[in-house]
Coordinates of C-alpha atoms in Angstrom, one line a residue:
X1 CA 186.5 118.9 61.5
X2 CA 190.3 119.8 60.5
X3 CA 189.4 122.9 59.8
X4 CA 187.4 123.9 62.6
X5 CA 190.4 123.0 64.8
X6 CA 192.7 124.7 63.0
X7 CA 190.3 128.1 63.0
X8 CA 189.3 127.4 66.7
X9 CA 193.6 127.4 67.3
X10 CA 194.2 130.0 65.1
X11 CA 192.0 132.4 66.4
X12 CA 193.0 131.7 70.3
X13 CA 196.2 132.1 69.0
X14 CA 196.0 135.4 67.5
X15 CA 194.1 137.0 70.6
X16 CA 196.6 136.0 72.6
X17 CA 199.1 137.5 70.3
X18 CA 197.0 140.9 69.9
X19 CA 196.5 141.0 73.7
X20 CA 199.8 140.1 74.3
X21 CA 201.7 142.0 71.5
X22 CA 199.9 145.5 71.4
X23 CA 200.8 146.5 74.9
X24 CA 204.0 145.2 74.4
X25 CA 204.6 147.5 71.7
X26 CA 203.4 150.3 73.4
X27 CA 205.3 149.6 76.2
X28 CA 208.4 149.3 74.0
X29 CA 208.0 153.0 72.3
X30 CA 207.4 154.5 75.9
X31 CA 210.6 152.9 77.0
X32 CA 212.9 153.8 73.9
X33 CA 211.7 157.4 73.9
X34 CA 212.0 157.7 77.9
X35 CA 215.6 156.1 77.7
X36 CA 216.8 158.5 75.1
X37 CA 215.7 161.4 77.2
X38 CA 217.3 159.7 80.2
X39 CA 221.0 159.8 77.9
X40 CA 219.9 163.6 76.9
X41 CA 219.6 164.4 80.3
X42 CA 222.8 162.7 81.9
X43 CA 224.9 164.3 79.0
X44 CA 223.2 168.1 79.8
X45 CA 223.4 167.4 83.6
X46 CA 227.3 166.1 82.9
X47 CA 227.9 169.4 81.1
X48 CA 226.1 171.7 83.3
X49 CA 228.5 170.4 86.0
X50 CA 232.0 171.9 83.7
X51 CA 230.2 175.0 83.6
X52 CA 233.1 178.1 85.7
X53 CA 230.8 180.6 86.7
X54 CA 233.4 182.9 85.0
X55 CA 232.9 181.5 81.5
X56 CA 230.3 185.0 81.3
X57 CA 233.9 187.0 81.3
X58 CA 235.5 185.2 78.7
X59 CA 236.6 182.3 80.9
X60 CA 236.6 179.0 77.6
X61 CA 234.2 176.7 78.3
X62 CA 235.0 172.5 78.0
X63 CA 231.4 170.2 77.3
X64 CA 231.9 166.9 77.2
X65 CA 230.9 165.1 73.8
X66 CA 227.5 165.2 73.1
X67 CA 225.3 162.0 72.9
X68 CA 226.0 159.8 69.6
X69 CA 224.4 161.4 66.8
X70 CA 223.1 164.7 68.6
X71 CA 223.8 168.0 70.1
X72 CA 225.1 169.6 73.4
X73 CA 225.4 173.5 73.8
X74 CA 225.9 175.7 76.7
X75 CA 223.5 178.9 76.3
X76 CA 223.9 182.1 78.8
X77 CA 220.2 184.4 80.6
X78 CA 220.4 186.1 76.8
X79 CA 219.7 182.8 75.0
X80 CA 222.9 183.2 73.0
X81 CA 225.2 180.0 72.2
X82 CA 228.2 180.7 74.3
X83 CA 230.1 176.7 73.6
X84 CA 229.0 173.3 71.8
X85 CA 226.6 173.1 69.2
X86 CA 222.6 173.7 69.2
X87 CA 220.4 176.7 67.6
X88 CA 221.0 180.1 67.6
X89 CA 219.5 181.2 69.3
X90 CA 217.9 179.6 72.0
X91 CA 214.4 177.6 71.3
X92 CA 211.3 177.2 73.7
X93 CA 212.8 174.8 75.9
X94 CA 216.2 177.1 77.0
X95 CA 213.5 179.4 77.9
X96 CA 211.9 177.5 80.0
X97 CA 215.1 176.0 81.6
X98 CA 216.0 179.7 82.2
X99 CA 213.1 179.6 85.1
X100 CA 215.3 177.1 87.1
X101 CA 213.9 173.9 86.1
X102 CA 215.0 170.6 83.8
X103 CA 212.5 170.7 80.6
X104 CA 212.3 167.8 78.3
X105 CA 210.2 168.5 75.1
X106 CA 210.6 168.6 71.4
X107 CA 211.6 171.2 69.1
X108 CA 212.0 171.3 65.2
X109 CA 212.1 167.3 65.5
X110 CA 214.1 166.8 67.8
X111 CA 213.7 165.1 71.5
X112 CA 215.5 167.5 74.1
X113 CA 216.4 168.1 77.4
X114 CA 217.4 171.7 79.0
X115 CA 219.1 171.5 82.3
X116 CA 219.7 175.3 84.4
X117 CA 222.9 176.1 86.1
X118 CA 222.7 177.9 88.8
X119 CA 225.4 179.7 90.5
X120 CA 224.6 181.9 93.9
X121 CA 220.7 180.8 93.9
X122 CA 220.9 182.7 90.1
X123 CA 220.5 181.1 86.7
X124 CA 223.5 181.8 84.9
X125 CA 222.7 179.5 82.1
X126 CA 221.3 176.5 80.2
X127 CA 222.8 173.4 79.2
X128 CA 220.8 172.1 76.3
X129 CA 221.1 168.1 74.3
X130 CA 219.4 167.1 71.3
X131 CA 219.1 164.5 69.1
X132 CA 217.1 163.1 66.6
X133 CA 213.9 162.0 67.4
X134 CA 213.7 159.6 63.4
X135 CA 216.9 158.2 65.4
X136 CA 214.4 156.6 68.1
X137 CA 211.6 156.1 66.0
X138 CA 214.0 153.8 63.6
X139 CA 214.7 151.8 66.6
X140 CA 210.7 151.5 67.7
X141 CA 210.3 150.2 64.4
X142 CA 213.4 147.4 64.5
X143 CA 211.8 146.6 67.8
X144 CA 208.1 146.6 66.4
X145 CA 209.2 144.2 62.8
X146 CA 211.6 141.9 65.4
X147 CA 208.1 141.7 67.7
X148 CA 205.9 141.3 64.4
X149 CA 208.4 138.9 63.3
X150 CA 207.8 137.1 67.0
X151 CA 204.1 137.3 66.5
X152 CA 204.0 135.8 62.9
X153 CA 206.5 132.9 63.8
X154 CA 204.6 132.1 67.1
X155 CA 201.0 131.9 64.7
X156 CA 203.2 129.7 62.5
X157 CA 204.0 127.6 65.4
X158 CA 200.1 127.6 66.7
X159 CA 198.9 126.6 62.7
X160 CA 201.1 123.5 62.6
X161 CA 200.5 122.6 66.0
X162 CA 196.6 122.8 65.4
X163 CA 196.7 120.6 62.1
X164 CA 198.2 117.9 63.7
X165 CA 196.1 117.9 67.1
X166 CA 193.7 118.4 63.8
X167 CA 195.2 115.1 62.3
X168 CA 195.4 113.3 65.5
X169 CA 191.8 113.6 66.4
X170 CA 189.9 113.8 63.0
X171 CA 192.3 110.5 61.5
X172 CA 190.6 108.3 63.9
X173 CA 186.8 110.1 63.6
X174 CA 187.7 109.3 59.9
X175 CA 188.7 105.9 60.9
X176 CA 184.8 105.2 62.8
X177 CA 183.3 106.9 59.9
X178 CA 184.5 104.4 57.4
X179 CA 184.2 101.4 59.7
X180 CA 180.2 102.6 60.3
X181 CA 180.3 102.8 55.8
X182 CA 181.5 99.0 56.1
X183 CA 179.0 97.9 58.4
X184 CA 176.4 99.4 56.6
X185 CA 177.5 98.1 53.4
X186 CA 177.0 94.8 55.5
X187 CA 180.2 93.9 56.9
X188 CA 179.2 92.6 60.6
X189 CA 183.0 91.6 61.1
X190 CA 184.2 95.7 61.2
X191 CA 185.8 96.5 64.1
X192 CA 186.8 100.3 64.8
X193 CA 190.6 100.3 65.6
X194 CA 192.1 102.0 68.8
X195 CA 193.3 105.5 68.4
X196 CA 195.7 108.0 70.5
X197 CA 192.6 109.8 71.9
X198 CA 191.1 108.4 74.9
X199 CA 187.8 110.0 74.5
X200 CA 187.3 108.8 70.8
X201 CA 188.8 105.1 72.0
X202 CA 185.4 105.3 74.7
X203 CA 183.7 105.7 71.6
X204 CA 184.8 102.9 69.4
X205 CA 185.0 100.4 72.5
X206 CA 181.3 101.3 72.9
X207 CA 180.3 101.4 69.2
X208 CA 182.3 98.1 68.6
X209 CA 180.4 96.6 71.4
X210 CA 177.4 97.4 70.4
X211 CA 177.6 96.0 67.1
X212 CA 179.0 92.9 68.5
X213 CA 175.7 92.7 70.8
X214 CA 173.7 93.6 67.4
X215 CA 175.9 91.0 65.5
X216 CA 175.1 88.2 67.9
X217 CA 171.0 89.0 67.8
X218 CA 171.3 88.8 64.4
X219 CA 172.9 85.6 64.0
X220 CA 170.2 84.4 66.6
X221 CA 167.5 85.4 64.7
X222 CA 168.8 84.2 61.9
X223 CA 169.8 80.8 63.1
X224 CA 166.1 80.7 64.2
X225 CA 164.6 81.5 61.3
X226 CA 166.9 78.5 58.9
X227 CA 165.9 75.8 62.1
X228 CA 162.2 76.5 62.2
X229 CA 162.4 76.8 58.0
X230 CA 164.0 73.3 58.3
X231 CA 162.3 71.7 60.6
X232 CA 158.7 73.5 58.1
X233 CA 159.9 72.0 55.5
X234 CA 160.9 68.7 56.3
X235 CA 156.9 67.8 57.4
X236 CA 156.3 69.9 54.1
X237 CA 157.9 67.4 52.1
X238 CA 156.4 64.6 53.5
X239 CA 153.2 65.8 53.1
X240 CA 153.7 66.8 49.5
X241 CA 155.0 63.1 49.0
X242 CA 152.0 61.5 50.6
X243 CA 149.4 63.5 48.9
X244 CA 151.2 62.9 45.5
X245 CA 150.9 59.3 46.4
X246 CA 147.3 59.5 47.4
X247 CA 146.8 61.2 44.2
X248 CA 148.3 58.4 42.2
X249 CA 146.3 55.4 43.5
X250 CA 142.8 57.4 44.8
X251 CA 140.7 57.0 41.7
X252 CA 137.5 58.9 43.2
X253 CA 137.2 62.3 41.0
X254 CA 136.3 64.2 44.1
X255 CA 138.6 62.8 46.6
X256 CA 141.0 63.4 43.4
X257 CA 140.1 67.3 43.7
X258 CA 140.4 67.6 47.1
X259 CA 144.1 65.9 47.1
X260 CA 145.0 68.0 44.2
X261 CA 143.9 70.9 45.8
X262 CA 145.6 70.3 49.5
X263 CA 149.1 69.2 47.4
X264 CA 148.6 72.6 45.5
X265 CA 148.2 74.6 49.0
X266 CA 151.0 72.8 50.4
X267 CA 153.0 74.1 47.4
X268 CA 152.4 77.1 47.8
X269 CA 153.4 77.4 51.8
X270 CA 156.7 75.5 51.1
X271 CA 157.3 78.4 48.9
X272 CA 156.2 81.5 51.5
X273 CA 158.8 79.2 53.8
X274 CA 161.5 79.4 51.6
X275 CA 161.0 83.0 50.6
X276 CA 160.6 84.0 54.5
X277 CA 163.8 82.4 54.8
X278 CA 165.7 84.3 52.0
X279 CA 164.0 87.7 53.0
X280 CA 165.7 86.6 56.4
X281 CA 169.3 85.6 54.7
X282 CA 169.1 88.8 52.0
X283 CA 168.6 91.7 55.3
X284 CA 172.0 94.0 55.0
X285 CA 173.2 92.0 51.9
X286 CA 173.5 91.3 48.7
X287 CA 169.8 90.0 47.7
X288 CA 169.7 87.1 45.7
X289 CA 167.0 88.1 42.4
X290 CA 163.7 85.8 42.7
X291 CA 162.0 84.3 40.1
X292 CA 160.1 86.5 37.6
X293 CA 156.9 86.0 36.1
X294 CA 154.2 87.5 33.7
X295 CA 152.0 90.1 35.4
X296 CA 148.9 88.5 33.7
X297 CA 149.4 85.2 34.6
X298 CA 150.4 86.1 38.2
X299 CA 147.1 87.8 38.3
X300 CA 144.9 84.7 37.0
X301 CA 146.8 82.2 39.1
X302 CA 145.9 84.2 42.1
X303 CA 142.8 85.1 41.2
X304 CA 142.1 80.7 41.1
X305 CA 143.7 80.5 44.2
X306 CA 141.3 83.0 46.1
X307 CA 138.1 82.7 44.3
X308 CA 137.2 80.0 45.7
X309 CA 137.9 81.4 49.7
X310 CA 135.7 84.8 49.0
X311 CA 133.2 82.7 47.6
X312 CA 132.3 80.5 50.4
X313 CA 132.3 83.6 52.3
X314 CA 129.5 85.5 49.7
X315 CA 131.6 87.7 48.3
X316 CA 133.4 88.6 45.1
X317 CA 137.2 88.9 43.8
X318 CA 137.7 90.6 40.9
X319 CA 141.1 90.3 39.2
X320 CA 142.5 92.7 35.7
X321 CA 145.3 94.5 34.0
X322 CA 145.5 97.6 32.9
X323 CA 147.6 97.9 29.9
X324 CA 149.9 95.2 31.3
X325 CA 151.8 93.7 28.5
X326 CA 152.5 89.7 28.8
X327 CA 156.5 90.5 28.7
X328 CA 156.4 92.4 31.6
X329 CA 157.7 90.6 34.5
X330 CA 157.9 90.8 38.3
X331 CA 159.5 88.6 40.7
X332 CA 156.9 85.6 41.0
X333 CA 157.1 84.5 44.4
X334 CA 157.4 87.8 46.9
X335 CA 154.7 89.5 45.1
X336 CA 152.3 86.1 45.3
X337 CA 153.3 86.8 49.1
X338 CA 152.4 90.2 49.7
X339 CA 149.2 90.4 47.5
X340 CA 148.1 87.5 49.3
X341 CA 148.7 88.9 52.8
X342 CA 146.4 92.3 51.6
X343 CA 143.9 89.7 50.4
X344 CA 143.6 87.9 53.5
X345 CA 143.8 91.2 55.4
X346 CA 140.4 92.1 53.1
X347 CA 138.7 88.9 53.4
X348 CA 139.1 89.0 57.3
X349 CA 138.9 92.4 58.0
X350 CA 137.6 94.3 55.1
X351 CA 133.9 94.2 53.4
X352 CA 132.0 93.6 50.1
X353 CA 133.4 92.8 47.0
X354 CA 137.5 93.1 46.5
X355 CA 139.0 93.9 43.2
X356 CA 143.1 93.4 42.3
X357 CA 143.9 95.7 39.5
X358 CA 147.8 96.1 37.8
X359 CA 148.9 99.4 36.7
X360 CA 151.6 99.6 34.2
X361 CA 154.1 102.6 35.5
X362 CA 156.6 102.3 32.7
X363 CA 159.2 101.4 35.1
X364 CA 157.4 99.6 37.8
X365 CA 153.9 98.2 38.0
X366 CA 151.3 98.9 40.7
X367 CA 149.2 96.6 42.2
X368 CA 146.1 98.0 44.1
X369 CA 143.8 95.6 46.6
X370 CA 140.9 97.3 47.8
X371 CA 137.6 96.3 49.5
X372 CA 134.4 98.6 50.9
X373 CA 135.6 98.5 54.0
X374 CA 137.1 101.1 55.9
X375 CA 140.4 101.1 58.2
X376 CA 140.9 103.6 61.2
X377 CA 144.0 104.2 63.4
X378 CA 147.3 105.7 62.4
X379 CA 148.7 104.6 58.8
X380 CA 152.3 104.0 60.1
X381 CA 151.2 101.8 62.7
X382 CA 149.4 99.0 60.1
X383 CA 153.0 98.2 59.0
X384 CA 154.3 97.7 62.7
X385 CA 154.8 94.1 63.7
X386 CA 152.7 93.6 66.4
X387 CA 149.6 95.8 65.2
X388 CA 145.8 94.8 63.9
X389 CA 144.1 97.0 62.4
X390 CA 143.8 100.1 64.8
X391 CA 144.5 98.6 67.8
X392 CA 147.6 96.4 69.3
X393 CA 147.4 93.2 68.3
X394 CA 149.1 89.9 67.0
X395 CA 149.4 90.5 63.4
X396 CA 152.5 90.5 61.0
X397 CA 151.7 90.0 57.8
X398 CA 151.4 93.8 56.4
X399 CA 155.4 93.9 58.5
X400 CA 156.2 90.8 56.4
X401 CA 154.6 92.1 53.3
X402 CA 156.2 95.8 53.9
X403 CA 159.8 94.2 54.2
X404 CA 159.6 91.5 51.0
X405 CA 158.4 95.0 48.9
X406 CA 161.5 96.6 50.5
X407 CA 163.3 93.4 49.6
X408 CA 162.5 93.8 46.0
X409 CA 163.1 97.6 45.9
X410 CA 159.5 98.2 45.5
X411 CA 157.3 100.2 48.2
X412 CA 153.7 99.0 50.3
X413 CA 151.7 101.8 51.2
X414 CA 148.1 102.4 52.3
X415 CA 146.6 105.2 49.8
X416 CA 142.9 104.9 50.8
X417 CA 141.0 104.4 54.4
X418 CA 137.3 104.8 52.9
X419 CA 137.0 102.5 51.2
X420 CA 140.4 101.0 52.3
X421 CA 143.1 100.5 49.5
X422 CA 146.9 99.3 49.1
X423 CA 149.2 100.0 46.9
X424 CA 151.9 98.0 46.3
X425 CA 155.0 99.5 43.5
X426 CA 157.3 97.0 42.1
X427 CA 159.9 97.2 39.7
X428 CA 159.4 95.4 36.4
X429 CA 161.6 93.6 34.4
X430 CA 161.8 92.9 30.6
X431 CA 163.3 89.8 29.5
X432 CA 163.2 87.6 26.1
X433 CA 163.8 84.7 28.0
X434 CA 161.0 82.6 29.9
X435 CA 161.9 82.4 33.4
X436 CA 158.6 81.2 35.0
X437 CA 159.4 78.0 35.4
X438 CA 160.9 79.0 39.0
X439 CA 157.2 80.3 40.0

């Protein structure tokens, strides 16, 4: 932006100067060259004025000194030199002054004037001044290199004044621009500062209001999102305590099942809680690494989990790895979350038998769900909170399970409609020590 100011100054600056300055300098020649004449004229009409009508019979004649630097010569009808100084003998312009008129012209590079006397209504002779025309044209050019001189300070002038406007309008665009870098980087408490420039100050009152407005939502949805955790969990716990209870004084194998099985779902949706609620805490920070696990054993534990629900509906789940080692490692709890949401999305919506399968990338592994079902609408739209399927609906499970991939720096995506498949890219991670425990 600095630049551009200065360029935008710079060039109004220097049209004004060549509009300005050319016909100035133009104006300047014309008026040294018409001046000079003027003196060349005054001096021949001065001497014309001493000329004695009897100076043709010998009578001395007295001119008056010529002008600085140049000639003045009194010439009779036969074009001879009769007094001063000029060539012999007389040029074009005594000629022409001989018809009984004033001449200015040139001759031999000089500027000169030729003035007639007249004595009786008869030309007797011609007063004639010179000088040297390089005499004027030196003085056009002192004029011209003072004026270029002018110009040149005045573009100066217009340069330094345009890099500080410059300064003063791209410091505080500078300013925004670095305060907009902290809030993305996460710092709500930014605050653009107030500046010299009343336009720009508009700006930053309305950016900084903004934020404040987003900064408040924010904390709103955030403070919802820690009270209804809390007030999830706090049930959660109890029921996890009285089942563990029940399980340690029921006796009855298949009430013992039942129990086991209810305290292991309940388990499992304290965890979504708490992970909802870091997903929540992590948005525009820092996020806080989750537990890992073993892509293998991720895939059987799930695979127990959701038998058992596609079987009482009459279908199949088919669970693998391909080329998954055991030491490689993704973040236990988030991915549990999001391949669960695209297995409940293909046990509700989707048909026939649905297979989980692990891809090892190298760098990331790949988790495909798919089912023989089909899915219509626009792809974008399945991730928008708020969308079923293809039409408007209630659901936001593929949102939450789009964000926690985002969380973990992995990516959700829909690569198949017929039959309908998901792809979900995570990062892996290779460590020697067994962190599972936190799964």
């Amino acid at each position: 932006m600095r630049q551009r100011v200065v360029r935008v100054a710079l060039t109004a600056a220097l049209v004004a100067v060549v509009l300005l300055a050319v016909p100035l300098a133009l104006a300047i020649r014309s008026s040294l060259y018409a001046d000079q004449r003027d003196t060349l004229e005054r001096a021949a009409l001065s001497g014309a004025v001493r000329v004695s009508p009897d100076y043709t019979t010998g009578d001395p004649v007295e001119l008056p000194a010529p002008p600085a630097g140049g000639r003045l010569g009194l010439y009779d009808p036969g074009q001879r030199l009769r007094a001063g100084t000029g060539p012999r003998p007389g040029d074009s312009v005594v000629r022409r002054a001989l018809a009984a008129e004033v001449v200015r012209g040139r001759s031999g590079g000089d500027l000169v004037v030729a003035v007639p006397v007249s004595h009786a209504e008869r030309v007797i002779g011609v007063v004639r001044a010179s000088s040297p025309a390089s005499a004027v044209r030196d003085r056009v050019l002192l004029v011209w290199a003072v004026l270029a001189g002018g110009c040149a300070l005045a573009l100066t002038v217009a340069v330094l004044v345009a890099r500080h406007q410059a300064r003063v309008l791209a410091v505080p665009l500078e300013d925004l621009s670095r305060h907009c870098q902290a809030v993305t980087a996460g710092d709500l408490s930014a605050r653009a500062a107030p500046s010299s420039v009343a336009e720009i100050d508009q700006v930053a009152r309305t950016h900084n209001e903004m934020l404040h407005s987003l900064t408040e939502l924010l904390r709103h949805e955030r403070d919802f999102t820690a009270n209804a955790s809390h007030q999830l969990r706090t049930p959660l716990t109890g029921l996890q305590l009285t089942l563990e209870s029940g399980l340690a004084q029921d006796d009855d194998a298949r009430t013992r099942a039942a129990l086991e099985e209810a305290l292991a779902t309940t388990r499992r949706l304290h965890g979504t809680v708490e992970e909802v609620l870091r997903l929540s805490r992590s948005r525009g920070l820092a996020r806080r690494p989750a537990p890992d696990a073993s892509v293998p054993r991720l895939l059987r534990e799930i695979e127990a989990r959701w038998h058992g629900m596609f079987a009482r509906d009459g279908r199949r789940l088919e669970a693998g790895a391909l080329g998954v080692a055991d030491d490689v490692r993704v973040p236990g709890v988030p991915v549990t979350e999001i391949l669960g949401v695209l297995l409940d999305n293909a046990r509700v919506h989707g048909h026939g038998t649905v297979r989980l399968m692990a891809r090892d990338l190298g760098e990331a592994v790949a988790f495909d769900v798919t089912d023989e079902g089909a899915v219509g609408g626009e792809a974008p739209l399945l991730f928008d909170r708020g969308h079923t399927g293809a039409e408007p609906g209630s659901g936001i499970g593929l949102s939450l399970a789009r964000d926690l991939a985002v969380s973990l720096g992995g990516r959700l995506s829909l690569t198949g409609r017929r039959p309908t498949a998901f792809t979900l890219l995570v990062p892996v991670r290779q460590e020697e020590t067994d962190s599972e425990g936190g799964y």
